[in-house]
mmCIF file of C-alpha atoms in Angstrom:
data_model
loop_
_atom_site.group_PDB
_atom_site.id
_atom_site.type_symbol
_atom_site.label_atom_id
_atom_site.label_comp_id
_atom_site.label_asym_id
_atom_site.label_seq_id
_atom_site.Cartn_x
_atom_site.Cartn_y
_atom_site.Cartn_z
ATOM 1 C CA UNK A 23 -13.309 10.348 28.407
ATOM 2 C CA UNK A 24 -12.606 8.723 25.178
ATOM 3 C CA UNK A 25 -15.685 9.926 23.554
ATOM 4 C CA UNK A 26 -14.123 13.710 23.558
ATOM 5 C CA UNK A 27 -10.346 12.300 22.620
ATOM 6 C CA UNK A 28 -11.855 10.363 19.521
ATOM 7 C CA UNK A 29 -14.286 13.808 18.966
ATOM 8 C CA UNK A 30 -10.952 16.034 19.378
ATOM 9 C CA UNK A 31 -8.960 13.931 17.151
ATOM 10 C CA UNK A 32 -11.686 13.688 14.505
ATOM 11 C CA UNK A 33 -12.272 17.359 14.995
ATOM 12 C CA UNK A 34 -8.854 17.899 14.911
ATOM 13 C CA UNK A 35 -7.644 16.042 11.894
ATOM 14 C CA UNK A 36 -10.983 17.316 9.685
ATOM 15 C CA UNK A 37 -9.872 20.901 10.021
ATOM 16 C CA UNK A 38 -5.842 20.506 9.490
ATOM 17 C CA UNK A 39 -6.855 18.130 6.791
ATOM 18 C CA UNK A 40 -9.002 20.372 4.771
ATOM 19 C CA UNK A 41 -7.078 22.749 3.058
ATOM 20 C CA UNK A 42 -4.421 20.278 1.937
ATOM 21 C CA UNK A 43 -6.662 18.319 -1.619
ATOM 22 C CA UNK A 44 -4.727 19.741 -4.541
ATOM 23 C CA UNK A 45 -2.549 17.798 -6.417
ATOM 24 C CA UNK A 46 0.938 18.828 -5.008
ATOM 25 C CA UNK A 47 -0.215 19.414 -1.562
ATOM 26 C CA UNK A 48 -1.383 15.450 -1.022
ATOM 27 C CA UNK A 49 2.612 15.996 0.914
ATOM 28 C CA UNK A 50 1.425 19.052 2.913
ATOM 29 C CA UNK A 51 -1.641 16.346 4.070
ATOM 30 C CA UNK A 52 0.503 13.201 4.023
ATOM 31 C CA UNK A 53 2.435 15.383 6.445
ATOM 32 C CA UNK A 54 0.121 16.595 8.792
ATOM 33 C CA UNK A 55 -1.050 13.501 9.567
ATOM 34 C CA UNK A 56 2.764 12.419 10.381
ATOM 35 C CA UNK A 57 3.006 15.189 12.479
ATOM 36 C CA UNK A 58 -0.404 15.222 13.930
ATOM 37 C CA UNK A 59 0.041 11.829 15.907
ATOM 38 C CA UNK A 60 3.485 13.406 17.100
ATOM 39 C CA UNK A 61 2.338 16.253 18.731
ATOM 40 C CA UNK A 62 -0.896 14.553 20.109
ATOM 41 C CA UNK A 63 0.987 11.703 21.314
ATOM 42 C CA UNK A 64 -0.227 10.759 23.826
ATOM 43 C CA UNK A 65 -3.988 11.087 23.133
ATOM 44 C CA UNK A 66 -3.186 9.216 19.598
ATOM 45 C CA UNK A 67 -2.044 6.294 21.483
ATOM 46 C CA UNK A 68 -4.297 6.500 24.097
ATOM 47 C CA UNK A 69 -7.348 5.721 21.555
ATOM 48 C CA UNK A 70 -5.397 3.459 19.118
ATOM 49 C CA UNK A 71 -5.158 0.890 22.194
ATOM 50 C CA UNK A 72 -8.994 1.879 23.477
ATOM 51 C CA UNK A 73 -11.969 0.494 22.347
ATOM 52 C CA UNK A 74 -11.792 3.517 19.563
ATOM 53 C CA UNK A 75 -8.860 1.870 17.247
ATOM 54 C CA UNK A 76 -10.745 1.154 14.512
ATOM 55 C CA UNK A 77 -12.942 4.317 14.593
ATOM 56 C CA UNK A 78 -9.496 5.808 14.551
ATOM 57 C CA UNK A 79 -8.597 3.614 11.660
ATOM 58 C CA UNK A 80 -10.999 4.499 9.562
ATOM 59 C CA UNK A 81 -11.069 8.053 9.906
ATOM 60 C CA UNK A 82 -7.568 8.193 8.657
ATOM 61 C CA UNK A 83 -8.505 5.869 6.064
ATOM 62 C CA UNK A 84 -11.232 7.870 4.613
ATOM 63 C CA UNK A 85 -8.840 11.529 4.909
ATOM 64 C CA UNK A 86 -5.595 9.758 3.202
ATOM 65 C CA UNK A 87 -8.364 8.448 0.316
ATOM 66 C CA UNK A 88 -9.611 11.853 0.331
ATOM 67 C CA UNK A 89 -6.046 13.003 -0.061
ATOM 68 C CA UNK A 90 -5.053 11.311 -2.349
ATOM 69 C CA UNK A 91 -8.030 10.837 -4.745
ATOM 70 C CA UNK A 92 -8.205 14.473 -5.107
ATOM 71 C CA UNK A 93 -4.489 14.968 -6.046
ATOM 72 C CA UNK A 94 -5.302 12.026 -8.251
ATOM 73 C CA UNK A 95 -8.306 14.484 -9.690
ATOM 74 C CA UNK A 96 -6.941 17.500 -9.388
ATOM 75 C CA UNK A 97 -3.356 15.748 -11.918
ATOM 76 C CA UNK A 98 -5.308 14.534 -14.385
ATOM 77 C CA UNK A 99 -7.537 17.949 -14.908
ATOM 78 C CA UNK A 100 -4.660 19.870 -14.729
ATOM 79 C CA UNK A 101 -2.568 18.193 -17.697
ATOM 80 C CA UNK A 102 -5.526 17.763 -19.092
ATOM 81 C CA UNK A 103 -5.824 13.877 -19.171
ATOM 82 C CA UNK A 104 -8.515 11.977 -19.914
ATOM 83 C CA UNK A 105 -8.806 8.631 -18.097
ATOM 84 C CA UNK A 106 -12.387 6.819 -17.016
ATOM 85 C CA UNK A 107 -13.828 6.751 -13.366
ATOM 86 C CA UNK A 108 -12.119 3.228 -12.560
ATOM 87 C CA UNK A 109 -8.263 4.871 -13.632
ATOM 88 C CA UNK A 110 -9.486 7.176 -11.086
ATOM 89 C CA UNK A 111 -10.373 4.924 -8.873
ATOM 90 C CA UNK A 112 -7.735 1.679 -8.984
ATOM 91 C CA UNK A 113 -5.441 4.976 -9.010
ATOM 92 C CA UNK A 114 -6.610 6.142 -5.581
ATOM 93 C CA UNK A 115 -6.656 2.849 -4.579
ATOM 94 C CA UNK A 116 -2.888 1.706 -5.582
ATOM 95 C CA UNK A 117 -1.359 4.856 -3.605
ATOM 96 C CA UNK A 118 -3.898 4.463 -0.708
ATOM 97 C CA UNK A 119 -2.827 1.387 0.282
ATOM 98 C CA UNK A 120 1.143 3.060 0.065
ATOM 99 C CA UNK A 121 -0.132 5.805 2.331
ATOM 100 C CA UNK A 122 -2.143 4.068 4.960
ATOM 101 C CA UNK A 123 0.755 0.887 5.086
ATOM 102 C CA UNK A 124 3.152 3.946 5.356
ATOM 103 C CA UNK A 125 1.097 5.323 8.051
ATOM 104 C CA UNK A 126 0.436 2.152 10.236
ATOM 105 C CA UNK A 127 4.128 1.047 9.990
ATOM 106 C CA UNK A 128 4.775 4.529 11.424
ATOM 107 C CA UNK A 129 2.060 4.433 14.433
ATOM 108 C CA UNK A 130 3.699 0.451 15.292
ATOM 109 C CA UNK A 131 7.160 1.989 15.581
ATOM 110 C CA UNK A 132 5.303 4.822 18.085
ATOM 111 C CA UNK A 133 6.620 7.251 16.099
ATOM 112 C CA UNK A 134 10.132 6.739 15.793
ATOM 113 C CA UNK A 135 11.238 7.582 12.605
ATOM 114 C CA UNK A 136 11.847 11.513 11.487
ATOM 115 C CA UNK A 137 8.697 12.155 9.603
ATOM 116 C CA UNK A 138 10.935 14.118 6.926
ATOM 117 C CA UNK A 139 12.942 11.481 5.728
ATOM 118 C CA UNK A 140 9.722 9.587 5.301
ATOM 119 C CA UNK A 141 8.256 12.489 2.886
ATOM 120 C CA UNK A 142 10.929 12.711 0.978
ATOM 121 C CA UNK A 143 10.682 8.787 0.405
ATOM 122 C CA UNK A 144 7.590 8.729 -0.842
ATOM 123 C CA UNK A 145 8.126 11.643 -3.084
ATOM 124 C CA UNK A 146 10.678 10.472 -5.139
ATOM 125 C CA UNK A 147 8.469 7.047 -5.517
ATOM 126 C CA UNK A 148 5.453 8.826 -6.195
ATOM 127 C CA UNK A 149 6.361 12.347 -7.533
ATOM 128 C CA UNK A 150 5.998 12.002 -11.352
ATOM 129 C CA UNK A 151 4.427 8.470 -10.899
ATOM 130 C CA UNK A 152 1.026 9.869 -10.741
ATOM 131 C CA UNK A 153 1.174 12.159 -13.893
ATOM 132 C CA UNK A 154 3.213 9.107 -15.943
ATOM 133 C CA UNK A 155 0.912 6.843 -14.701
ATOM 134 C CA UNK A 156 -2.297 9.062 -15.631
ATOM 135 C CA UNK A 157 -0.728 9.163 -19.448
ATOM 136 C CA UNK A 158 -0.423 5.659 -20.040
ATOM 137 C CA UNK A 159 -3.998 4.467 -18.857
ATOM 138 C CA UNK A 160 -4.933 6.965 -20.919
ATOM 139 C CA UNK A 161 -2.803 6.128 -23.794
ATOM 140 C CA UNK A 162 -4.010 2.782 -23.364
ATOM 141 C CA UNK A 163 -7.795 4.102 -23.408
ATOM 142 C CA UNK A 164 -8.786 3.300 -20.095
ATOM 143 C CA UNK B 29 -8.865 -30.370 9.175
ATOM 144 C CA UNK B 30 -7.821 -26.859 9.099
ATOM 145 C CA UNK B 31 -4.565 -28.079 10.698
ATOM 146 C CA UNK B 32 -3.841 -30.176 7.381
ATOM 147 C CA UNK B 33 -5.501 -27.217 5.144
ATOM 148 C CA UNK B 34 -3.379 -24.677 6.498
ATOM 149 C CA UNK B 35 0.179 -26.441 5.999
ATOM 150 C CA UNK B 36 -1.409 -27.278 2.037
ATOM 151 C CA UNK B 37 -1.943 -23.952 1.091
ATOM 152 C CA UNK B 38 1.355 -22.615 2.253
ATOM 153 C CA UNK B 39 3.141 -25.352 0.732
ATOM 154 C CA UNK B 40 1.584 -24.489 -2.407
ATOM 155 C CA UNK B 41 2.149 -21.080 -2.291
ATOM 156 C CA UNK B 42 5.436 -21.680 -1.471
ATOM 157 C CA UNK B 43 6.236 -24.157 -4.108
ATOM 158 C CA UNK B 44 3.962 -22.204 -6.915
ATOM 159 C CA UNK B 45 6.254 -18.688 -5.842
ATOM 160 C CA UNK B 46 9.554 -19.540 -5.406
ATOM 161 C CA UNK B 47 10.229 -19.588 -8.813
ATOM 162 C CA UNK B 48 9.024 -15.962 -9.534
ATOM 163 C CA UNK B 49 11.638 -14.215 -7.914
ATOM 164 C CA UNK B 50 13.090 -12.203 -10.479
ATOM 165 C CA UNK B 51 13.011 -8.551 -11.331
ATOM 166 C CA UNK B 52 10.461 -8.713 -14.216
ATOM 167 C CA UNK B 53 8.843 -11.511 -12.722
ATOM 168 C CA UNK B 54 6.814 -10.335 -9.492
ATOM 169 C CA UNK B 55 3.986 -9.541 -12.301
ATOM 170 C CA UNK B 56 4.298 -13.213 -12.080
ATOM 171 C CA UNK B 57 4.410 -13.894 -8.626
ATOM 172 C CA UNK B 58 1.243 -11.591 -7.711
ATOM 173 C CA UNK B 59 -0.277 -13.406 -11.011
ATOM 174 C CA UNK B 60 0.198 -16.570 -9.222
ATOM 175 C CA UNK B 61 -0.945 -15.186 -5.527
ATOM 176 C CA UNK B 62 -4.255 -14.421 -7.624
ATOM 177 C CA UNK B 63 -4.887 -16.859 -8.934
ATOM 178 C CA UNK B 64 -4.017 -19.431 -6.853
ATOM 179 C CA UNK B 65 -6.982 -17.663 -3.746
ATOM 180 C CA UNK B 66 -9.258 -18.288 -7.837
ATOM 181 C CA UNK B 67 -8.112 -22.243 -7.822
ATOM 182 C CA UNK B 68 -8.423 -22.987 -4.070
ATOM 183 C CA UNK B 69 -11.339 -20.487 -3.175
ATOM 184 C CA UNK B 70 -12.881 -22.963 -0.852
ATOM 185 C CA UNK B 71 -10.237 -24.136 0.823
ATOM 186 C CA UNK B 72 -8.847 -20.560 1.042
ATOM 187 C CA UNK B 73 -11.905 -18.930 2.434
ATOM 188 C CA UNK B 74 -12.142 -22.210 4.672
ATOM 189 C CA UNK B 75 -8.990 -21.177 6.576
ATOM 190 C CA UNK B 76 -9.731 -16.659 6.216
ATOM 191 C CA UNK B 77 -12.299 -17.543 8.178
ATOM 192 C CA UNK B 78 -11.072 -19.911 10.839
ATOM 193 C CA UNK B 79 -8.897 -18.674 13.421
ATOM 194 C CA UNK B 80 -6.290 -19.856 10.866
ATOM 195 C CA UNK B 81 -6.224 -15.922 9.460
ATOM 196 C CA UNK B 82 -3.539 -14.304 11.074
ATOM 197 C CA UNK B 83 -1.362 -16.949 9.714
ATOM 198 C CA UNK B 84 -2.596 -17.534 6.167
ATOM 199 C CA UNK B 85 -2.113 -13.024 6.422
ATOM 200 C CA UNK B 86 1.071 -13.566 7.272
ATOM 201 C CA UNK B 87 2.222 -16.029 5.179
ATOM 202 C CA UNK B 88 0.466 -13.704 2.416
ATOM 203 C CA UNK B 89 2.776 -11.033 3.460
ATOM 204 C CA UNK B 90 5.089 -12.662 3.677
ATOM 205 C CA UNK B 91 5.748 -14.117 0.541
ATOM 206 C CA UNK B 92 4.513 -10.586 -1.025
ATOM 207 C CA UNK B 93 7.559 -9.064 0.719
ATOM 208 C CA UNK B 94 10.023 -11.571 -0.314
ATOM 209 C CA UNK B 95 8.577 -11.280 -4.352
ATOM 210 C CA UNK B 96 8.953 -7.429 -4.504
ATOM 211 C CA UNK B 97 12.345 -7.316 -2.358
ATOM 212 C CA UNK B 98 14.151 -9.369 -4.882
ATOM 213 C CA UNK B 99 12.613 -7.715 -7.555
ATOM 214 C CA UNK B 100 13.925 -4.336 -6.740
ATOM 215 C CA UNK B 101 17.569 -5.600 -5.957
ATOM 216 C CA UNK B 102 17.879 -7.389 -9.062
ATOM 217 C CA UNK B 103 16.255 -4.036 -10.931
ATOM 218 C CA UNK B 104 19.021 -2.135 -9.244
ATOM 219 C CA UNK B 105 21.708 -4.943 -9.831
ATOM 220 C CA UNK B 106 21.093 -5.549 -13.433
ATOM 221 C CA UNK B 107 20.590 -1.357 -13.898
ATOM 222 C CA UNK B 108 24.045 -1.488 -11.800
ATOM 223 C CA UNK B 109 22.130 1.102 -9.853
ATOM 224 C CA UNK B 110 23.767 1.178 -6.546
ATOM 225 C CA UNK B 111 21.770 2.563 -2.851
ATOM 226 C CA UNK B 112 21.814 2.331 0.765
ATOM 227 C CA UNK B 113 20.113 -1.135 2.535
ATOM 228 C CA UNK B 114 17.694 1.550 3.521
ATOM 229 C CA UNK B 115 16.727 2.497 0.418
ATOM 230 C CA UNK B 116 16.007 -1.286 -0.691
ATOM 231 C CA UNK B 117 14.243 -1.493 2.841
ATOM 232 C CA UNK B 118 12.359 1.446 1.727
ATOM 233 C CA UNK B 119 11.123 0.924 -1.788
ATOM 234 C CA UNK B 120 10.234 -3.208 -0.535
ATOM 235 C CA UNK B 121 7.879 -1.690 2.126
ATOM 236 C CA UNK B 122 6.254 1.052 0.097
ATOM 237 C CA UNK B 123 5.303 -1.606 -2.959
ATOM 238 C CA UNK B 124 4.904 -4.170 -0.477
ATOM 239 C CA UNK B 125 1.851 -2.183 1.097
ATOM 240 C CA UNK B 126 0.430 -1.537 -2.435
ATOM 241 C CA UNK B 127 0.406 -5.691 -3.068
ATOM 242 C CA UNK B 128 -0.704 -6.771 0.227
ATOM 243 C CA UNK B 129 -3.677 -4.112 -0.191
ATOM 244 C CA UNK B 130 -4.951 -4.548 -3.798
ATOM 245 C CA UNK B 131 -4.462 -8.934 -2.442
ATOM 246 C CA UNK B 132 -7.071 -8.035 0.862
ATOM 247 C CA UNK B 133 -9.073 -6.131 -1.166
ATOM 248 C CA UNK B 134 -8.866 -9.047 -3.745
ATOM 249 C CA UNK B 135 -9.742 -11.124 -0.757
ATOM 250 C CA UNK B 136 -12.616 -8.781 0.430
ATOM 251 C CA UNK B 137 -14.414 -8.512 -2.569
ATOM 252 C CA UNK B 138 -14.076 -12.447 -3.065
ATOM 253 C CA UNK B 139 -12.214 -12.979 -5.756
ATOM 254 C CA UNK B 140 -14.835 -10.813 -8.338
ATOM 255 C CA UNK B 141 -12.746 -8.517 -10.061
ATOM 256 C CA UNK B 142 -10.252 -9.962 -13.089
ATOM 257 C CA UNK B 143 -6.949 -10.692 -12.156
ATOM 258 C CA UNK B 144 -5.549 -9.914 -15.020
ATOM 259 C CA UNK B 145 -7.051 -6.753 -15.103
ATOM 260 C CA UNK B 146 -5.576 -6.041 -11.471
ATOM 261 C CA UNK B 147 -1.693 -6.911 -12.821
ATOM 262 C CA UNK B 148 -2.323 -4.852 -16.330
ATOM 263 C CA UNK B 149 -3.577 -1.738 -13.510
ATOM 264 C CA UNK B 150 -0.427 -2.876 -11.658
ATOM 265 C CA UNK B 151 1.825 -3.386 -14.495
ATOM 266 C CA UNK B 152 0.920 0.555 -15.526
ATOM 267 C CA UNK B 153 1.788 2.061 -12.201
ATOM 268 C CA UNK B 154 4.635 0.430 -10.660
ATOM 269 C CA UNK B 155 6.984 -1.436 -14.552
ATOM 270 C CA UNK B 156 8.523 1.949 -15.015
ATOM 271 C CA UNK B 157 8.092 3.122 -11.646
ATOM 272 C CA UNK B 158 10.829 0.793 -9.658
ATOM 273 C CA UNK B 159 13.709 1.982 -12.037
ATOM 274 C CA UNK B 160 13.290 5.592 -11.713
ATOM 275 C CA UNK B 161 12.366 6.090 -7.750
ATOM 276 C CA UNK B 162 15.652 3.567 -7.381
ATOM 277 C CA UNK B 163 17.603 5.926 -9.946
ATOM 278 C CA UNK B 164 16.237 9.100 -7.933
ATOM 279 C CA UNK B 165 17.458 7.470 -5.150
ATOM 280 C CA UNK B 166 20.740 7.065 -6.266
ATOM 281 C CA UNK B 167 21.117 10.662 -7.625
ATOM 282 C CA UNK B 168 20.043 12.018 -4.223
ATOM 283 C CA UNK B 169 22.931 9.908 -2.654
ATOM 284 C CA UNK B 170 21.046 7.528 -0.854
#
């Protein structure tokens, strides 16, 4: 049963998120994760409180990292900002830590916050920050 | 022995960090944590690989949250930006997730990165971002 739940949630997330990988689409990708847990609350917490918690969290970690990494690469390409792969890695980690921190907090409060409010806050703090940071790294030759 | 180590590391960190709570001083506070682990590597990992790991991580979490929260409050006060306590809480969590993510990654790689390089990267991504985000939240009446 746990195996089936796990397989389902991972497949669902994979198909929900596969198209949300453009620069501006990190918001949609992030939204998908926040809403997926809410729409599948019972199954989600069934897995979360089972032996498969670490598999679930690893999957969420990987999806989050994937979304944010592609968003940063897309932003650099679209704006023709040339930075090293180390900078892309550093920035991917930086925003990934935010993503996964917000998601873990959301899970720990049992999805009690308004997902749109979470997203709006993240957009304010992240939206122009990614491009500006890339430009600053590029100006410093990093 | 573990008790003594734990008490020592917590007292040391508390005294190292207590003065690093101004806006621009989040860098110094963050630097203190990164260098403290390196200067006390043996004791640090002794605690990290003991039953006291969760106490150590909780202490680091609290210090990090404290530093970043004070930095955001100071930034808002100094720039006379008026935002709600919810916004201060949201932004404190946002940057705290980055801090603790970077620290956990640093521990997991056994302090193999150059701490000044970590700090420089965080400064590029965070420096103007805190003030600009506060201004955007204030403009939205949040």
